[in-house]
Structures are given as structure tokens and as C-alpha cells.
């Protein structure tokens, strides 16, 4: 759980959300840009998940471990779910669906960081 | 804004998708929270945690009903949601001792950027706006 990674995830998520909203406003479906952005976001989240699991395995424990694990698993699934859904959505609203998923990631990553820093005894 | 994409009923396609997406995220968030709270520390604040579970169930029902186009079910679920967030939000301000731990609806959903307060209003507006469409 490094702040650099959290910021990188946030920036990517925000850009992806903006791209999604932009495609809806432009009345277009999602394109390669969105898929690439989602792939980058997912890659960052996977790095973060691996890092967190390594730290957990070394014995570091956030105060609320079950919640932390729930967020860690949920956040990794979100971009995948967003892309799968957006690709089956044949209207310009596909971008908005992706934007919602990206926005949720952007919020959840900070909650995740918060949970991690609240280290329990 | 003139819509050209609304050929399918209710939230099966078009802008309703965005609403369903947000509802889906909340169903997931509230559900996960309720499961963790109930399974790890139910005794600490049973009322708050049962409310979390209720909220989660309502979000799940609303999500499915909106996605499938079950207008009546969606209307009931979203109404319950609106009443829930208003009642719990007010109670959590007047009687903080009754809610020792946060629920999705505490303080009108402040922990979730007040989205729990805005979402049912959007949902009801959406249902009203699409009321003329043939329902399934």
C-alpha cells in the first residue's frame, strides 16, 4: 500500500471516468482508449493487491482486516465488471457505465488506504 | 435533451443503464459492509448492522428490478430506500447513541458522498419519466 500507487490508481480512474462520460456526451460507444485505460487501471489494482497480500503474509494487519480484504477483492473486480458490461451495452451509455465503475474504484482506493493505515494491534 | 436510444422498456437500455450501474455499486458496497459487520461484530450494534443488511437488500432488489424492467418492484424498493435514508438519517442525528456504528444511511449517507440520498430521488424521477414506455 504505497501512496504513489494510490495516486496512480486515482489519476487513471478519474481519466477513465472522464473518457467514459466524454464518449456518452459525444454520443459514441466506447473505443480502444477506454479499453486501454481500463486495462491499465486493472493492472495497477492487481499490483496493489499483490503488494497488499505480500504485506499481509509478512504479518502486517490493518485493524479491520475483513473489511480490508473485502475492498481489496471488490476493487479488483470492478474494472472487469465495468468493461464486460460496457461491451455488451450497444448505446452511447456504455461510457457512463464504465465511468461509474471507474469512479467507484477512485473512491474505494482511498477507503482501502484509510483501512490500511488504521493498523490494529 | 432529445433521446433517440430509448426503444427498450424501463432501464433495460440507454440512460437507465447508468442508474443501474450506480445501484449495482451500492448493492455491492452495502451488501459487503453488512456481511462484514454482521459476521464479525453483530453484538456491538445489532440495530445498525441489521439496518445495513436491510439497506443492502433494498439496493439489490432495486438494482434487479431496474435492470429487468420490473417497474412496480422498483418503485416499491426505491420508495422504501427514500423513506429509509430520511428516517435513519434523521434518527442518527437526533439520537446518535442508537447508532454507535455507521450504516449506509447514517447522516443521510454522508459516508457515501450523500449518494444514498440523491439516488432514490433520481430513481423515482427516472421511473416517472419512463412511465409512458410499455412495461414488461
GROMACS .gro file of C-alpha atoms in nm:
model
  257
    1UNK     CA    1   0.000   0.000   0.000
    2UNK     CA    2   0.211   0.288  -0.122
    3UNK     CA    3   0.073   0.640  -0.166
    4UNK     CA    4   0.230   0.652  -0.513
    5UNK     CA    5   0.017   0.359  -0.623
    6UNK     CA    6  -0.296   0.508  -0.467
    7UNK     CA    7  -0.240   0.833  -0.656
    8UNK     CA    8  -0.167   0.645  -0.980
    9UNK     CA    9  -0.489   0.445  -0.942
   10UNK     CA   10  -0.687   0.760  -0.865
   11UNK     CA   11  -0.550   0.951  -1.166
   12UNK     CA   12  -0.612   0.658  -1.400
   13UNK     CA   13  -0.963   0.607  -1.261
   14UNK     CA   14  -1.051   0.975  -1.297
   15UNK     CA   15  -0.919   0.990  -1.654
   16UNK     CA   16  -1.110   0.674  -1.743
   17UNK     CA   17  -1.428   0.815  -1.589
   18UNK     CA   18  -1.385   1.138  -1.787
   19UNK     CA   19  -1.324   0.942  -2.107
   20UNK     CA   20  -1.638   0.740  -2.039
   21UNK     CA   21  -1.852   1.047  -1.979
   22UNK     CA   22  -1.699   1.214  -2.285
   23UNK     CA   23  -1.799   0.925  -2.510
   24UNK     CA   24  -2.155   0.943  -2.377
   25UNK     CA   25  -2.170   1.318  -2.437
   26UNK     CA   26  -2.028   1.268  -2.786
   27UNK     CA   27  -2.294   1.003  -2.846
   28UNK     CA   28  -2.036   0.740  -2.920
   29UNK     CA   29  -1.969   0.393  -2.795
   30UNK     CA   30  -1.650   0.314  -2.607
   31UNK     CA   31  -1.331   0.264  -2.804
   32UNK     CA   32  -0.978   0.136  -2.766
   33UNK     CA   33  -0.890   0.430  -2.543
   34UNK     CA   34  -1.140   0.314  -2.283
   35UNK     CA   35  -1.033  -0.047  -2.301
   36UNK     CA   36  -0.668   0.055  -2.270
   37UNK     CA   37  -0.747   0.278  -1.974
   38UNK     CA   38  -0.943   0.004  -1.803
   39UNK     CA   39  -0.659  -0.243  -1.867
   40UNK     CA   40  -0.406  -0.001  -1.713
   41UNK     CA   41  -0.634   0.053  -1.415
   42UNK     CA   42  -0.678  -0.319  -1.366
   43UNK     CA   43  -0.301  -0.375  -1.391
   44UNK     CA   44  -0.237  -0.112  -1.121
   45UNK     CA   45  -0.504  -0.266  -0.899
   46UNK     CA   46  -0.353  -0.612  -0.940
   47UNK     CA   47  -0.008  -0.479  -0.845
   48UNK     CA   48  -0.166  -0.320  -0.541
   49UNK     CA   49  -0.349  -0.640  -0.448
   50UNK     CA   50  -0.032  -0.849  -0.477
   51UNK     CA   51   0.158  -0.594  -0.269
   52UNK     CA   52  -0.113  -0.595  -0.002
   53UNK     CA   53  -0.122  -0.974   0.012
   54UNK     CA   54   0.258  -0.986   0.047
   55UNK     CA   55   0.244  -0.738   0.334
   56UNK     CA   56  -0.039  -0.930   0.498
   57UNK     CA   57   0.160  -1.251   0.464
   58UNK     CA   58   0.453  -1.081   0.640
   59UNK     CA   59   0.227  -1.020   0.935
   60UNK     CA   60   0.113  -0.661   0.888
   61UNK     CA   61  -0.252  -0.636   0.979
   62UNK     CA   62  -0.497  -0.349   0.931
   63UNK     CA   63  -0.731  -0.301   1.226
   64UNK     CA   64  -1.031  -0.414   1.026
   65UNK     CA   65  -0.885  -0.698   0.819
   66UNK     CA   66  -1.216  -0.849   0.691
   67UNK     CA   67  -1.333  -0.516   0.555
   68UNK     CA   68  -0.990  -0.451   0.405
   69UNK     CA   69  -0.997  -0.785   0.226
   70UNK     CA   70  -1.349  -0.719   0.104
   71UNK     CA   71  -1.246  -0.389  -0.050
   72UNK     CA   72  -0.928  -0.543  -0.191
   73UNK     CA   73  -1.124  -0.817  -0.370
   74UNK     CA   74  -1.409  -0.590  -0.476
   75UNK     CA   75  -1.192  -0.318  -0.624
   76UNK     CA   76  -1.008  -0.566  -0.848
   77UNK     CA   77  -1.339  -0.694  -0.988
   78UNK     CA   78  -1.487  -0.353  -1.066
   79UNK     CA   79  -1.297  -0.260  -1.387
   80UNK     CA   80  -1.353  -0.612  -1.522
   81UNK     CA   81  -1.725  -0.594  -1.450
   82UNK     CA   82  -1.742  -0.243  -1.595
   83UNK     CA   83  -1.571  -0.343  -1.921
   84UNK     CA   84  -1.776  -0.660  -1.966
   85UNK     CA   85  -2.096  -0.469  -1.910
   86UNK     CA   86  -1.993  -0.170  -2.125
   87UNK     CA   87  -1.903  -0.401  -2.414
   88UNK     CA   88  -2.250  -0.556  -2.415
   89UNK     CA   89  -2.418  -0.216  -2.397
   90UNK     CA   90  -2.490  -0.115  -2.757
   91UNK     CA   91  -2.566   0.250  -2.683
   92UNK     CA   92  -2.364   0.557  -2.600
   93UNK     CA   93  -2.434   0.490  -2.234
   94UNK     CA   94  -2.163   0.224  -2.231
   95UNK     CA   95  -1.917   0.501  -2.147
   96UNK     CA   96  -2.122   0.610  -1.846
   97UNK     CA   97  -2.137   0.256  -1.713
   98UNK     CA   98  -1.758   0.239  -1.737
   99UNK     CA   99  -1.732   0.583  -1.576
  100UNK     CA  100  -1.940   0.465  -1.279
  101UNK     CA  101  -1.711   0.165  -1.232
  102UNK     CA  102  -1.401   0.385  -1.260
  103UNK     CA  103  -1.544   0.641  -1.017
  104UNK     CA  104  -1.619   0.368  -0.765
  105UNK     CA  105  -1.258   0.247  -0.795
  106UNK     CA  106  -1.134   0.601  -0.739
  107UNK     CA  107  -1.330   0.628  -0.416
  108UNK     CA  108  -1.266   0.274  -0.294
  109UNK     CA  109  -0.888   0.302  -0.331
  110UNK     CA  110  -0.882   0.584  -0.077
  111UNK     CA  111  -1.103   0.393   0.162
  112UNK     CA  112  -0.866   0.099   0.117
  113UNK     CA  113  -0.568   0.319   0.202
  114UNK     CA  114  -0.754   0.452   0.507
  115UNK     CA  115  -0.829   0.099   0.626
  116UNK     CA  116  -0.465   0.001   0.577
  117UNK     CA  117  -0.330   0.293   0.776
  118UNK     CA  118  -0.559   0.214   1.069
  119UNK     CA  119  -0.321  -0.058   1.181
  120UNK     CA  120  -0.451  -0.255   1.472
  121UNK     CA  121  -0.264  -0.425   1.750
  122UNK     CA  122  -3.230   1.661  -2.427
  123UNK     CA  123  -3.387   1.456  -2.704
  124UNK     CA  124  -3.329   1.087  -2.665
  125UNK     CA  125  -3.305   0.860  -2.961
  126UNK     CA  126  -3.185   0.541  -2.799
  127UNK     CA  127  -3.486   0.458  -2.585
  128UNK     CA  128  -3.653   0.175  -2.762
  129UNK     CA  129  -3.639  -0.081  -2.487
  130UNK     CA  130  -3.856  -0.050  -2.178
  131UNK     CA  131  -3.758   0.077  -1.833
  132UNK     CA  132  -3.389   0.061  -1.757
  133UNK     CA  133  -3.311  -0.222  -1.998
  134UNK     CA  134  -3.102   0.013  -2.210
  135UNK     CA  135  -2.999   0.372  -2.254
  136UNK     CA  136  -2.958   0.617  -1.966
  137UNK     CA  137  -3.122   0.374  -1.726
  138UNK     CA  138  -2.805   0.170  -1.758
  139UNK     CA  139  -2.613   0.440  -1.576
  140UNK     CA  140  -2.867   0.431  -1.294
  141UNK     CA  141  -2.850   0.053  -1.276
  142UNK     CA  142  -2.469   0.075  -1.265
  143UNK     CA  143  -2.475   0.310  -0.966
  144UNK     CA  144  -2.736   0.094  -0.795
  145UNK     CA  145  -2.520  -0.211  -0.862
  146UNK     CA  146  -2.221  -0.047  -0.697
  147UNK     CA  147  -2.433   0.039  -0.393
  148UNK     CA  148  -2.584  -0.307  -0.372
  149UNK     CA  149  -2.229  -0.440  -0.368
  150UNK     CA  150  -2.097  -0.183  -0.120
  151UNK     CA  151  -2.388  -0.208   0.123
  152UNK     CA  152  -2.402  -0.586   0.093
  153UNK     CA  153  -2.032  -0.634   0.158
  154UNK     CA  154  -2.046  -0.396   0.451
  155UNK     CA  155  -2.346  -0.573   0.603
  156UNK     CA  156  -2.186  -0.915   0.567
  157UNK     CA  157  -1.866  -0.799   0.735
  158UNK     CA  158  -2.049  -0.618   1.014
  159UNK     CA  159  -2.294  -0.898   1.087
  160UNK     CA  160  -2.036  -1.174   1.074
  161UNK     CA  161  -1.760  -1.007   1.275
  162UNK     CA  162  -1.925  -0.786   1.537
  163UNK     CA  163  -2.301  -0.831   1.537
  164UNK     CA  164  -2.329  -0.790   1.916
  165UNK     CA  165  -2.174  -0.441   1.917
  166UNK     CA  166  -2.454  -0.265   1.733
  167UNK     CA  167  -2.725  -0.508   1.621
  168UNK     CA  168  -2.970  -0.238   1.516
  169UNK     CA  169  -2.722  -0.052   1.299
  170UNK     CA  170  -2.596  -0.372   1.138
  171UNK     CA  171  -2.943  -0.508   1.071
  172UNK     CA  172  -3.022  -0.174   0.909
  173UNK     CA  173  -2.714  -0.214   0.693
  174UNK     CA  174  -2.840  -0.554   0.587
  175UNK     CA  175  -3.187  -0.415   0.514
  176UNK     CA  176  -3.037  -0.132   0.310
  177UNK     CA  177  -2.828  -0.382   0.116
  178UNK     CA  178  -3.134  -0.597   0.043
  179UNK     CA  179  -3.326  -0.293  -0.078
  180UNK     CA  180  -3.041  -0.193  -0.310
  181UNK     CA  181  -3.020  -0.544  -0.452
  182UNK     CA  182  -3.396  -0.556  -0.517
  183UNK     CA  183  -3.391  -0.209  -0.674
  184UNK     CA  184  -3.093  -0.299  -0.895
  185UNK     CA  185  -3.251  -0.618  -1.023
  186UNK     CA  186  -3.593  -0.459  -1.071
  187UNK     CA  187  -3.448  -0.165  -1.264
  188UNK     CA  188  -3.230  -0.390  -1.479
  189UNK     CA  189  -3.514  -0.628  -1.559
  190UNK     CA  190  -3.776  -0.358  -1.602
  191UNK     CA  191  -3.991  -0.458  -1.305
  192UNK     CA  192  -4.140  -0.114  -1.259
  193UNK     CA  193  -4.369  -0.186  -0.966
  194UNK     CA  194  -4.099  -0.368  -0.770
  195UNK     CA  195  -3.852  -0.093  -0.849
  196UNK     CA  196  -4.099   0.171  -0.733
  197UNK     CA  197  -4.158  -0.005  -0.400
  198UNK     CA  198  -3.786  -0.069  -0.342
  199UNK     CA  199  -3.685   0.286  -0.426
  200UNK     CA  200  -3.964   0.430  -0.209
  201UNK     CA  201  -3.851   0.216   0.085
  202UNK     CA  202  -3.500   0.339   0.017
  203UNK     CA  203  -3.601   0.705   0.022
  204UNK     CA  204  -3.801   0.663   0.343
  205UNK     CA  205  -3.513   0.463   0.493
  206UNK     CA  206  -3.246   0.720   0.422
  207UNK     CA  207  -3.465   1.004   0.551
  208UNK     CA  208  -3.576   0.825   0.869
  209UNK     CA  209  -3.237   0.674   0.953
  210UNK     CA  210  -3.058   0.992   0.858
  211UNK     CA  211  -3.280   1.199   1.087
  212UNK     CA  212  -3.267   0.948   1.372
  213UNK     CA  213  -2.889   0.923   1.352
  214UNK     CA  214  -2.869   1.299   1.402
  215UNK     CA  215  -3.131   1.320   1.679
  216UNK     CA  216  -3.030   1.005   1.863
  217UNK     CA  217  -2.664   0.929   1.786
  218UNK     CA  218  -2.646   0.682   2.075
  219UNK     CA  219  -2.882   0.447   1.894
  220UNK     CA  220  -2.635   0.421   1.607
  221UNK     CA  221  -2.292   0.352   1.757
  222UNK     CA  222  -2.157   0.246   1.417
  223UNK     CA  223  -2.215   0.386   1.071
  224UNK     CA  224  -2.472   0.246   0.833
  225UNK     CA  225  -2.508   0.334   0.467
  226UNK     CA  226  -2.795   0.563   0.562
  227UNK     CA  227  -2.643   0.734   0.867
  228UNK     CA  228  -2.650   1.115   0.844
  229UNK     CA  229  -2.826   1.086   0.508
  230UNK     CA  230  -2.543   0.883   0.362
  231UNK     CA  231  -2.262   1.125   0.441
  232UNK     CA  232  -2.006   0.845   0.439
  233UNK     CA  233  -2.102   0.780   0.077
  234UNK     CA  234  -2.094   1.139  -0.053
  235UNK     CA  235  -2.471   1.169   0.010
  236UNK     CA  236  -2.530   0.949  -0.292
  237UNK     CA  237  -2.777   0.735  -0.088
  238UNK     CA  238  -2.992   1.047  -0.053
  239UNK     CA  239  -2.973   1.151  -0.419
  240UNK     CA  240  -3.007   0.806  -0.570
  241UNK     CA  241  -3.371   0.730  -0.475
  242UNK     CA  242  -3.478   1.074  -0.599
  243UNK     CA  243  -3.307   1.009  -0.932
  244UNK     CA  244  -3.462   0.663  -0.939
  245UNK     CA  245  -3.814   0.796  -0.884
  246UNK     CA  246  -3.765   1.071  -1.144
  247UNK     CA  247  -3.638   0.811  -1.387
  248UNK     CA  248  -3.937   0.583  -1.326
  249UNK     CA  249  -4.171   0.875  -1.375
  250UNK     CA  250  -4.002   0.993  -1.691
  251UNK     CA  251  -4.020   0.648  -1.848
  252UNK     CA  252  -4.373   0.581  -1.726
  253UNK     CA  253  -4.518   0.618  -2.073
  254UNK     CA  254  -4.297   0.342  -2.212
  255UNK     CA  255  -4.458  -0.002  -2.238
  256UNK     CA  256  -4.362  -0.205  -1.934
  257UNK     CA  257  -4.263  -0.567  -1.929
   0.00000   0.00000   0.00000
